[in-house]
Coordinates of N, CA and C in Angstrom, one line a residue:
X1296 N 120.0 186.3 -132.5 CA 121.1 187.0 -133.2 C 122.0 186.1 -133.8
X1297 N 122.4 185.0 -133.1 CA 123.3 184.0 -133.6 C 122.7 183.3 -134.8
X1298 N 121.4 183.0 -134.7 CA 120.7 182.3 -135.8 C 120.7 183.2 -137.1
X1299 N 120.4 184.5 -136.8 CA 120.4 185.5 -137.9 C 121.8 185.6 -138.6
X1300 N 122.8 185.5 -137.7 CA 124.2 185.6 -138.3 C 124.5 184.4 -139.2
X1301 N 124.1 183.2 -138.7 CA 124.4 182.0 -139.6 C 123.5 182.0 -140.8
X1302 N 122.3 182.5 -140.6 CA 121.4 182.6 -141.7 C 121.9 183.5 -142.8
X1303 N 122.5 184.6 -142.4 CA 123.1 185.5 -143.4 C 124.3 184.9 -144.1
X1304 N 125.1 184.2 -143.3 CA 126.2 183.5 -143.9 C 125.8 182.5 -144.9
X1305 N 124.7 181.7 -144.6 CA 124.2 180.7 -145.5 C 123.7 181.4 -146.8
X1306 N 123.0 182.5 -146.6 CA 122.5 183.2 -147.8 C 123.6 183.7 -148.7
X1307 N 124.6 184.3 -148.0 CA 125.8 184.8 -148.8 C 126.4 183.7 -149.5
X1308 N 126.6 182.5 -148.9 CA 127.2 181.4 -149.5 C 126.4 180.9 -150.7
X1309 N 125.1 180.8 -150.5 CA 124.2 180.4 -151.6 C 124.3 181.3 -152.8
X1310 N 124.3 182.7 -152.5 CA 124.4 183.6 -153.6 C 125.8 183.5 -154.3
X1311 N 126.8 183.2 -153.5 CA 128.1 183.1 -154.1 C 128.2 181.9 -155.0
X1312 N 127.6 180.8 -154.6 CA 127.6 179.5 -155.4 C 126.9 179.8 -156.7
X1313 N 125.7 180.5 -156.6 CA 125.0 180.8 -157.8 C 125.8 181.7 -158.8
X1314 N 126.5 182.7 -158.2 CA 127.4 183.5 -159.0 C 128.5 182.7 -159.7
X1315 N 129.0 181.7 -159.0 CA 130.1 180.9 -159.5 C 129.6 180.1 -160.7
X1316 N 128.3 179.6 -160.6 CA 127.7 178.9 -161.8 C 127.6 179.9 -162.9
X1317 N 127.2 181.1 -162.6 CA 127.1 182.1 -163.7 C 128.4 182.4 -164.3
X1318 N 129.5 182.5 -163.5 CA 130.8 182.7 -164.0 C 131.2 181.6 -165.0
X1319 N 130.8 180.3 -164.7 CA 131.1 179.2 -165.6 C 130.5 179.4 -167.0
X1320 N 129.2 179.9 -166.9 CA 128.6 180.2 -168.2 C 129.3 181.3 -169.0
X1321 N 129.8 182.3 -168.3 CA 130.5 183.4 -169.0 C 131.8 182.9 -169.5
X1322 N 132.5 182.0 -168.8 CA 133.8 181.4 -169.2 C 133.5 180.5 -170.5
X1323 N 132.4 179.9 -170.6 CA 132.1 179.1 -171.8 C 131.9 180.0 -173.0
X1324 N 131.2 181.1 -172.7 CA 131.0 182.1 -173.8 C 132.4 182.6 -174.3
X1325 N 133.3 182.8 -173.3 CA 134.6 183.3 -173.7 C 135.5 182.2 -174.3
X1326 N 135.1 181.0 -174.3 CA 135.7 180.0 -175.1 C 135.2 180.0 -176.6
X1327 N 133.9 180.2 -176.7 CA 133.2 180.1 -178.0 C 133.4 181.3 -178.9
X1328 N 133.4 182.5 -178.3 CA 133.6 183.7 -179.1 C 134.9 183.7 -179.9
X1329 N 136.0 183.4 -179.3 CA 137.3 183.4 -180.0 C 137.2 182.3 -181.1
X1330 N 136.6 181.2 -180.9 CA 136.5 180.2 -181.9 C 135.7 180.7 -183.1
X1331 N 134.6 181.4 -182.8 CA 133.8 182.0 -183.9 C 134.6 183.0 -184.6
X1332 N 135.4 183.8 -183.9 CA 136.3 184.8 -184.6 C 137.3 184.1 -185.5
X1333 N 137.9 183.0 -185.1 CA 138.9 182.3 -185.9 C 138.2 181.7 -187.1
X1334 N 137.0 181.1 -187.0 CA 136.3 180.5 -188.1 C 135.9 181.5 -189.1
X1335 N 135.4 182.7 -188.6 CA 135.0 183.8 -189.5 C 136.2 184.3 -190.3
X1336 N 137.4 184.4 -189.6 CA 138.6 184.9 -190.2 C 139.0 183.9 -191.4
X1337 N 138.9 182.6 -191.1 CA 139.3 181.7 -192.1 C 138.4 181.7 -193.3
X1338 N 137.1 181.8 -193.0 CA 136.1 181.8 -194.1 C 136.2 183.1 -195.0
X1339 N 136.4 184.2 -194.3 CA 136.5 185.5 -195.0 C 137.8 185.6 -195.8
X1340 N 138.8 184.7 -195.5 CA 140.0 184.7 -196.3 C 140.0 183.6 -197.3
X1341 N 138.8 183.0 -197.5 CA 138.7 182.2 -198.7 C 138.6 180.7 -198.4
X1342 N 138.6 180.3 -197.2 CA 138.5 178.8 -196.8 C 137.0 178.5 -196.6
X1343 N 136.3 178.0 -197.7 CA 134.9 177.7 -197.7 C 134.5 176.6 -196.8
X1344 N 135.5 175.7 -196.4 CA 135.2 174.6 -195.5 C 134.7 175.0 -194.1
X1345 N 134.9 176.3 -193.8 CA 134.5 176.8 -192.5 C 133.1 177.3 -192.5
X1346 N 132.4 177.3 -193.6 CA 131.1 177.9 -193.7 C 130.1 177.2 -192.7
X1347 N 130.0 175.9 -192.8 CA 129.1 175.1 -191.9 C 129.6 175.2 -190.4
X1348 N 130.9 175.1 -190.2 CA 131.4 175.2 -188.9 C 131.1 176.5 -188.2
X1349 N 131.2 177.6 -189.0 CA 130.9 178.9 -188.5 C 129.4 179.0 -188.1
X1350 N 128.5 178.5 -188.9 CA 127.1 178.5 -188.6 C 126.8 177.8 -187.4
X1351 N 127.4 176.6 -187.2 CA 127.2 175.8 -186.0 C 127.7 176.5 -184.7
X1352 N 128.9 177.2 -184.8 CA 129.4 177.9 -183.7 C 128.6 179.1 -183.4
X1353 N 128.0 179.7 -184.5 CA 127.1 180.9 -184.3 C 125.9 180.5 -183.4
X1354 N 125.3 179.3 -183.7 CA 124.2 178.8 -182.9 C 124.6 178.5 -181.5
X1355 N 125.9 178.0 -181.3 CA 126.4 177.7 -180.0 C 126.5 179.0 -179.2
X1356 N 127.1 180.1 -179.7 CA 127.2 181.3 -179.0 C 125.8 181.9 -178.7
X1357 N 124.9 181.9 -179.6 CA 123.6 182.4 -179.3 C 122.9 181.6 -178.2
X1358 N 123.1 180.3 -178.1 CA 122.6 179.5 -177.0 C 123.3 179.9 -175.7
X1359 N 124.6 180.1 -175.7 CA 125.3 180.6 -174.5 C 124.7 181.8 -174.0
X1360 N 124.4 182.8 -174.9 CA 123.8 184.0 -174.4 C 122.4 183.8 -173.8
X1361 N 121.6 182.9 -174.4 CA 120.3 182.7 -173.8 C 120.4 182.1 -172.4
X1362 N 121.4 181.1 -172.3 CA 121.5 180.5 -170.9 C 122.0 181.5 -169.9
X1363 N 122.9 182.4 -170.3 CA 123.4 183.4 -169.4 C 122.2 184.3 -169.0
X1364 N 121.4 184.7 -169.9 CA 120.3 185.6 -169.6 C 119.2 185.0 -168.7
X1365 N 119.1 183.6 -168.8 CA 118.1 183.0 -167.9 C 118.7 182.7 -166.5
X1366 N 119.9 182.8 -166.3 CA 120.5 182.5 -165.0 C 120.0 183.4 -163.9
X1367 N 119.8 182.9 -162.7 CA 119.3 183.8 -161.6 C 120.3 184.9 -161.2
X1368 N 121.6 184.7 -161.4 CA 122.5 185.8 -161.0 C 122.7 186.8 -162.1
X1369 N 122.0 186.6 -163.2 CA 122.1 187.6 -164.4 C 121.5 188.9 -164.0
X1370 N 122.1 190.0 -164.5 CA 121.6 191.4 -164.3 C 121.6 192.0 -165.7
X1371 N 120.5 192.7 -166.0 CA 120.3 193.3 -167.4 C 121.0 194.6 -167.4
X1372 N 122.3 194.6 -167.3 CA 123.1 195.8 -167.3 C 123.3 196.4 -168.7
X1373 N 123.8 197.7 -168.7 CA 124.1 198.3 -170.0 C 125.2 197.5 -170.7
X1374 N 126.2 197.0 -170.0 CA 127.2 196.2 -170.7 C 126.6 194.9 -171.3
X1375 N 125.7 194.3 -170.6 CA 125.1 193.1 -171.2 C 124.3 193.4 -172.4
X1376 N 123.5 194.5 -172.4 CA 122.7 194.9 -173.5 C 123.6 195.2 -174.7
X1377 N 124.8 195.8 -174.4 CA 125.7 196.1 -175.5 C 126.3 194.8 -176.1
X1378 N 126.7 193.8 -175.3 CA 127.2 192.5 -175.7 C 126.1 191.9 -176.6
X1379 N 124.9 191.8 -176.1 CA 123.9 191.2 -176.9 C 123.6 191.8 -178.2
X1380 N 123.5 193.2 -178.2 CA 123.3 193.9 -179.5 C 124.4 193.8 -180.4
X1381 N 125.6 193.8 -179.9 CA 126.8 193.7 -180.8 C 126.9 192.3 -181.4
X1382 N 126.5 191.3 -180.6 CA 126.6 189.9 -181.2 C 125.5 189.8 -182.3
X1383 N 124.3 190.3 -182.0 CA 123.2 190.1 -183.0 C 123.6 190.8 -184.3
X1384 N 124.2 192.0 -184.3 CA 124.7 192.7 -185.5 C 125.8 192.0 -186.2
X1385 N 126.8 191.5 -185.4 CA 127.9 190.8 -185.9 C 127.5 189.5 -186.6
X1386 N 126.8 188.7 -185.9 CA 126.4 187.4 -186.4 C 125.6 187.5 -187.7
X1387 N 124.7 188.5 -187.7 CA 123.9 188.7 -188.9 C 124.7 189.2 -190.1
X1388 N 125.7 189.9 -189.9 CA 126.4 190.5 -191.1 C 127.9 190.1 -191.2
X1389 N 128.3 189.0 -190.5 CA 129.7 188.7 -190.6 C 130.2 188.3 -191.9
X1390 N 129.3 187.7 -192.7 CA 129.7 187.2 -194.1 C 130.0 188.3 -195.0
X1391 N 129.6 189.5 -194.7 CA 129.8 190.6 -195.6 C 131.0 191.5 -195.2
X1392 N 131.6 191.2 -194.1 CA 132.7 192.0 -193.6 C 134.0 191.6 -194.2
X1393 N 135.0 192.6 -194.2 CA 136.3 192.3 -194.5 C 137.0 191.5 -193.4
X1394 N 138.0 190.7 -193.6 CA 138.6 189.9 -192.5 C 139.0 190.8 -191.3
X1395 N 139.7 191.9 -191.6 CA 140.1 192.8 -190.6 C 139.0 193.4 -189.8
X1396 N 137.9 193.7 -190.4 CA 136.7 194.3 -189.7 C 136.1 193.2 -188.8
X1397 N 136.0 192.0 -189.3 CA 135.4 191.0 -188.5 C 136.3 190.7 -187.3
X1398 N 137.6 190.6 -187.5 CA 138.5 190.3 -186.4 C 138.4 191.4 -185.3
X1399 N 138.4 192.7 -185.8 CA 138.3 193.8 -184.8 C 137.0 193.8 -184.0
X1400 N 135.9 193.6 -184.7 CA 134.6 193.6 -184.0 C 134.4 192.4 -183.1
X1401 N 135.0 191.3 -183.5 CA 135.0 190.1 -182.5 C 135.8 190.5 -181.3
X1402 N 137.0 191.1 -181.5 CA 137.9 191.4 -180.4 C 137.2 192.4 -179.4
X1403 N 136.5 193.4 -180.0 CA 135.8 194.3 -179.1 C 134.7 193.6 -178.3
X1404 N 134.0 192.7 -178.9 CA 133.0 191.9 -178.2 C 133.6 191.0 -177.1
X1405 N 134.7 190.4 -177.4 CA 135.3 189.5 -176.4 C 135.8 190.4 -175.2
X1406 N 136.3 191.6 -175.5 CA 136.8 192.5 -174.4 C 135.6 192.8 -173.5
X1407 N 134.4 193.1 -174.0 CA 133.3 193.4 -173.2 C 132.8 192.2 -172.4
X1408 N 132.9 191.0 -172.9 CA 132.6 189.8 -172.2 C 133.6 189.6 -171.0
X1409 N 134.9 189.9 -171.2 CA 135.8 189.8 -170.1 C 135.5 190.9 -169.0
X1410 N 135.2 192.1 -169.4 CA 134.8 193.1 -168.5 C 133.5 192.7 -167.7
X1411 N 132.6 192.0 -168.3 CA 131.4 191.5 -167.6 C 131.8 190.5 -166.6
X1412 N 132.8 189.7 -166.9 CA 133.3 188.7 -165.9 C 133.8 189.5 -164.7
X1413 N 134.6 190.6 -164.9 CA 135.1 191.4 -163.8 C 133.9 192.0 -163.0
X1414 N 132.9 192.5 -163.7 CA 131.7 193.1 -163.0 C 131.1 192.1 -162.0
X1415 N 130.9 190.8 -162.5 CA 130.3 189.8 -161.6 C 131.2 189.5 -160.4
X1416 N 132.5 189.4 -160.6 CA 133.4 189.2 -159.5 C 133.3 190.3 -158.5
X1417 N 133.3 191.6 -158.9 CA 133.2 192.7 -158.0 C 131.8 192.7 -157.3
X1418 N 130.8 192.4 -158.0 CA 129.4 192.5 -157.5 C 129.2 191.5 -156.4
X1419 N 129.8 190.3 -156.5 CA 129.5 189.2 -155.6 C 130.7 188.9 -154.6
X1420 N 131.8 189.6 -154.7 CA 133.0 189.4 -153.8 C 133.3 187.9 -153.8
X1421 N 133.6 187.4 -155.0 CA 133.7 185.9 -155.1 C 134.9 185.4 -154.3
X1422 N 136.0 186.2 -154.1 CA 137.2 185.7 -153.5 C 137.1 185.9 -151.9
X1423 N 136.1 186.6 -151.4 CA 136.0 186.9 -150.0 C 135.9 185.6 -149.2
X1424 N 136.6 185.5 -148.1 CA 136.5 184.3 -147.2 C 137.1 183.0 -147.8
X1425 N 137.7 183.1 -149.0 CA 138.3 181.9 -149.5 C 139.7 181.8 -148.9
X1426 N 140.1 180.6 -148.4 CA 141.3 180.4 -147.7 C 142.2 179.4 -148.4
X1427 N 143.5 179.3 -147.9 CA 144.4 178.3 -148.3 C 144.6 178.3 -149.8
X1428 N 144.7 179.5 -150.4 CA 145.1 179.7 -151.8 C 143.9 179.6 -152.7
X1429 N 142.7 179.3 -152.2 CA 141.5 179.3 -153.1 C 141.2 180.6 -153.8
X1430 N 141.4 181.7 -153.0 CA 141.2 183.0 -153.6 C 142.2 183.3 -154.7
X1431 N 143.5 182.9 -154.6 CA 144.4 183.1 -155.7 C 144.1 182.3 -156.9
X1432 N 143.6 181.1 -156.7 CA 143.2 180.2 -157.8 C 142.0 180.9 -158.5
X1433 N 141.0 181.4 -157.8 CA 139.9 182.1 -158.4 C 140.3 183.3 -159.1
X1434 N 141.2 184.1 -158.6 CA 141.6 185.3 -159.3 C 142.3 184.9 -160.6
X1435 N 143.1 183.8 -160.6 CA 143.7 183.4 -161.8 C 142.7 183.0 -162.9
X1436 N 141.7 182.2 -162.4 CA 140.6 181.7 -163.3 C 139.8 182.8 -163.9
X1437 N 139.5 183.8 -163.1 CA 138.5 184.8 -163.5 C 139.2 186.1 -164.1
X1438 N 140.3 186.5 -163.3 CA 140.9 187.8 -163.7 C 142.0 187.7 -164.7
X1439 N 142.8 186.6 -164.7 CA 144.0 186.6 -165.5 C 144.0 185.7 -166.7
X1440 N 143.5 184.4 -166.5 CA 143.5 183.5 -167.6 C 142.7 183.9 -168.8
X1441 N 141.5 184.5 -168.6 CA 140.8 184.9 -169.8 C 141.6 186.0 -170.6
X1442 N 142.2 186.9 -169.9 CA 143.0 187.9 -170.6 C 144.2 187.3 -171.3
X1443 N 144.9 186.3 -170.6 CA 146.0 185.6 -171.2 C 145.6 184.9 -172.5
X1444 N 144.5 184.1 -172.4 CA 144.1 183.4 -173.6 C 143.6 184.3 -174.7
X1445 N 143.0 185.4 -174.4 CA 142.6 186.3 -175.4 C 143.8 187.0 -176.1
X1446 N 144.8 187.3 -175.4 CA 146.0 187.9 -176.0 C 146.7 186.9 -176.9
X1447 N 146.8 185.6 -176.4 CA 147.3 184.6 -177.3 C 146.5 184.4 -178.5
X1448 N 145.1 184.4 -178.4 CA 144.3 184.2 -179.5 C 144.4 185.3 -180.5
X1449 N 144.5 186.6 -180.0 CA 144.7 187.7 -180.9 C 146.0 187.6 -181.7
X1450 N 147.1 187.2 -181.0 CA 148.4 187.1 -181.7 C 148.3 186.0 -182.8
X1451 N 147.7 184.9 -182.4 CA 147.6 183.8 -183.4 C 146.8 184.2 -184.6
X1452 N 145.6 184.9 -184.4 CA 144.8 185.3 -185.5 C 145.5 186.3 -186.4
X1453 N 146.1 187.3 -185.7 CA 146.8 188.3 -186.5 C 148.0 187.7 -187.3
X1454 N 148.7 186.8 -186.7 CA 149.8 186.1 -187.4 C 149.3 185.3 -188.5
X1455 N 148.2 184.6 -188.4 CA 147.6 183.8 -189.4 C 147.1 184.6 -190.6
X1456 N 146.6 185.8 -190.3 CA 146.1 186.7 -191.3 C 147.3 187.3 -192.1
X1457 N 148.4 187.6 -191.4 CA 149.6 188.1 -192.1 C 150.2 187.0 -193.0
X1458 N 150.2 185.7 -192.5 CA 150.7 184.6 -193.3 C 149.8 184.4 -194.6
X1459 N 148.5 184.5 -194.4 CA 147.6 184.3 -195.6 C 147.9 185.4 -196.6
X1460 N 148.1 186.6 -196.2 CA 148.4 187.7 -197.1 C 149.8 187.7 -197.7
X1461 N 150.7 187.0 -197.0 CA 152.1 187.0 -197.5 C 152.9 188.2 -197.2
X1462 N 152.4 189.0 -196.2 CA 153.1 190.3 -195.9 C 152.7 190.7 -194.5
X1463 N 153.5 191.6 -193.9 CA 153.2 192.2 -192.6 C 153.3 193.7 -192.8
X1464 N 152.4 194.4 -192.2 CA 152.5 195.9 -192.2 C 153.1 196.4 -190.9
X1465 N 153.5 197.6 -190.9 CA 154.1 198.2 -189.7 C 153.1 198.1 -188.5
X1466 N 151.8 198.4 -188.8 CA 150.8 198.3 -187.8 C 150.6 196.9 -187.2
X1467 N 150.8 195.9 -188.1 CA 150.7 194.5 -187.6 C 151.8 194.2 -186.7
X1468 N 153.0 194.6 -187.1 CA 154.2 194.3 -186.3 C 154.1 195.0 -184.9
X1469 N 153.6 196.2 -184.9 CA 153.5 196.9 -183.6 C 152.5 196.2 -182.8
X1470 N 151.4 195.8 -183.3 CA 150.3 195.1 -182.6 C 150.9 193.8 -182.0
X1471 N 151.6 193.0 -182.8 CA 152.2 191.8 -182.3 C 153.2 192.0 -181.2
X1472 N 154.0 193.0 -181.3 CA 154.9 193.3 -180.2 C 154.2 193.7 -179.0
X1473 N 153.1 194.5 -179.1 CA 152.3 194.8 -177.9 C 151.7 193.6 -177.3
X1474 N 151.2 192.7 -178.1 CA 150.6 191.5 -177.6 C 151.6 190.6 -176.9
X1475 N 152.8 190.5 -177.5 CA 153.9 189.7 -176.9 C 154.2 190.2 -175.5
X1476 N 154.3 191.5 -175.4 CA 154.6 192.1 -174.1 C 153.4 191.8 -173.1
X1477 N 152.2 192.0 -173.6 CA 151.0 191.7 -172.7 C 151.0 190.3 -172.3
X1478 N 151.2 189.3 -173.2 CA 151.2 187.9 -172.9 C 152.3 187.6 -171.8
X1479 N 153.5 188.2 -171.9 CA 154.5 187.9 -170.9 C 154.1 188.5 -169.6
X1480 N 153.5 189.7 -169.5 CA 153.2 190.3 -168.2 C 152.0 189.5 -167.6
X1481 N 151.0 189.2 -168.3 CA 149.8 188.5 -167.7 C 150.2 187.1 -167.3
X1482 N 151.0 186.4 -168.2 CA 151.5 185.1 -167.8 C 152.3 185.0 -166.5
X1483 N 153.2 186.0 -166.4 CA 154.0 186.0 -165.2 C 153.1 186.2 -163.9
X1484 N 152.1 187.2 -164.0 CA 151.2 187.4 -162.9 C 150.4 186.2 -162.6
X1485 N 149.9 185.5 -163.7 CA 149.1 184.3 -163.5 C 149.9 183.2 -162.8
X1486 N 151.1 182.9 -163.3 CA 151.9 181.9 -162.7 C 152.3 182.2 -161.2
X1487 N 152.6 183.4 -161.0 CA 152.9 183.8 -159.6 C 151.7 183.6 -158.7
X1488 N 150.5 183.9 -159.1 CA 149.3 183.7 -158.3 C 149.1 182.2 -158.1
X1489 N 149.3 181.4 -159.1 CA 149.1 180.0 -159.0 C 150.2 179.4 -158.0
X1490 N 151.4 179.8 -158.1 CA 152.4 179.3 -157.2 C 152.1 179.7 -155.8
X1491 N 151.6 180.9 -155.5 CA 151.2 181.3 -154.2 C 150.1 180.5 -153.7
X1492 N 149.1 180.2 -154.6 CA 148.0 179.4 -154.2 C 148.4 177.9 -153.8
X1493 N 149.2 177.3 -154.6 CA 149.7 176.0 -154.3 C 150.5 175.9 -153.1
X1494 N 151.3 177.0 -152.8 CA 152.2 177.0 -151.6 C 151.3 177.1 -150.4
X1495 N 150.2 177.9 -150.4 CA 149.3 178.0 -149.3 C 148.6 176.6 -149.0
X1496 N 148.2 176.0 -150.1 CA 147.5 174.7 -150.0 C 148.4 173.6 -149.4
X1497 N 149.7 173.7 -149.9 CA 150.6 172.7 -149.4 C 150.9 172.9 -147.9
X1498 N 151.0 174.2 -147.5 CA 151.1 174.5 -146.1 C 150.0 174.0 -145.2
X1499 N 148.8 174.2 -145.8 CA 147.6 173.7 -145.0 C 147.7 172.1 -144.9
X1500 N 148.1 171.5 -146.0 CA 148.2 170.0 -145.9 C 149.2 169.6 -144.9
X1501 N 150.3 170.3 -144.8 CA 151.3 169.9 -143.8 C 150.8 170.2 -142.4
X1502 N 150.0 171.2 -142.2 CA 149.4 171.5 -140.8 C 148.4 170.4 -140.4
X1503 N 147.6 170.0 -141.4 CA 146.6 169.0 -141.1 C 147.3 167.7 -140.8
X1504 N 148.4 167.4 -141.6 CA 149.1 166.1 -141.4 C 149.8 166.1 -140.0
X1505 N 150.3 167.3 -139.6 CA 151.0 167.3 -138.3 C 149.9 167.2 -137.2
X1506 N 148.7 167.7 -137.4 CA 147.7 167.6 -136.4 C 147.2 166.2 -136.2
X1507 N 147.1 165.4 -137.4 CA 146.7 164.1 -137.3 C 147.7 163.1 -136.6
X1508 N 149.0 163.5 -136.8 CA 150.0 162.6 -136.2 C 150.0 162.8 -134.7
X1509 N 149.6 164.1 -134.2 CA 149.7 164.4 -132.8 C 151.1 164.6 -132.3
X1510 N 151.2 165.0 -131.0 CA 152.5 165.2 -130.5 C 153.4 164.0 -130.4
X1511 N 154.6 164.2 -130.5 CA 155.6 163.0 -130.3 C 155.5 162.5 -128.9
X1512 N 155.4 161.1 -128.8 CA 155.5 160.6 -127.4 C 156.8 160.8 -126.7
X1513 N 156.7 161.2 -125.4 CA 157.9 161.4 -124.7 C 158.5 160.1 -124.2
X1514 N 159.8 160.0 -124.3 CA 160.5 158.8 -123.9 C 160.9 158.9 -122.5
X1515 N 160.8 157.8 -121.7 CA 161.2 157.8 -120.3 C 162.7 157.7 -120.2
X1516 N 163.2 158.3 -119.2 CA 164.7 158.2 -119.0 C 164.9 157.2 -117.8

């Protein structure tokens, strides 16, 4: 029974490590998709210097998707099939879209990729058994930072588009106000989680240090 218990713990640990490697692939995809969105936005607004850069990034995103699909922790879920199909349609027709259409479709695709990251976290219980702040760090890396960076990326893209057009609409201003509020909320939660994680790790370091020093020697009277 004891051997079975440790065998199960080892298998859980192995699966969790594999899932973490998978998460890193998803995080890489979530770095490249916004870059593709920004390059497409610039090209569609008339900056032809982004044409070759966009094609190169398109190849990078497609490679990301193939590597994700080959990973042992990958599951062929409905969300994944939607991401893959949406990317194939978007990448094939991005040059014929209006800038606003391209931006909106990229943003929907990025949102699905973030939801997929959540699905992996829930399926593998990645933060379970993590101590001394490691769980808080993981939650920041998986749950909060991608959303924070996406909100910042959206705000930057919408602001750049308004600057290129030389005007802002009411819808644009409302969207920017919403994103500003979202950035503030997510940033606060992220930094609070990081502070809690670092405080726990510092407490552990102090406990270890106290244990290494041992008890104070008693002085004779």
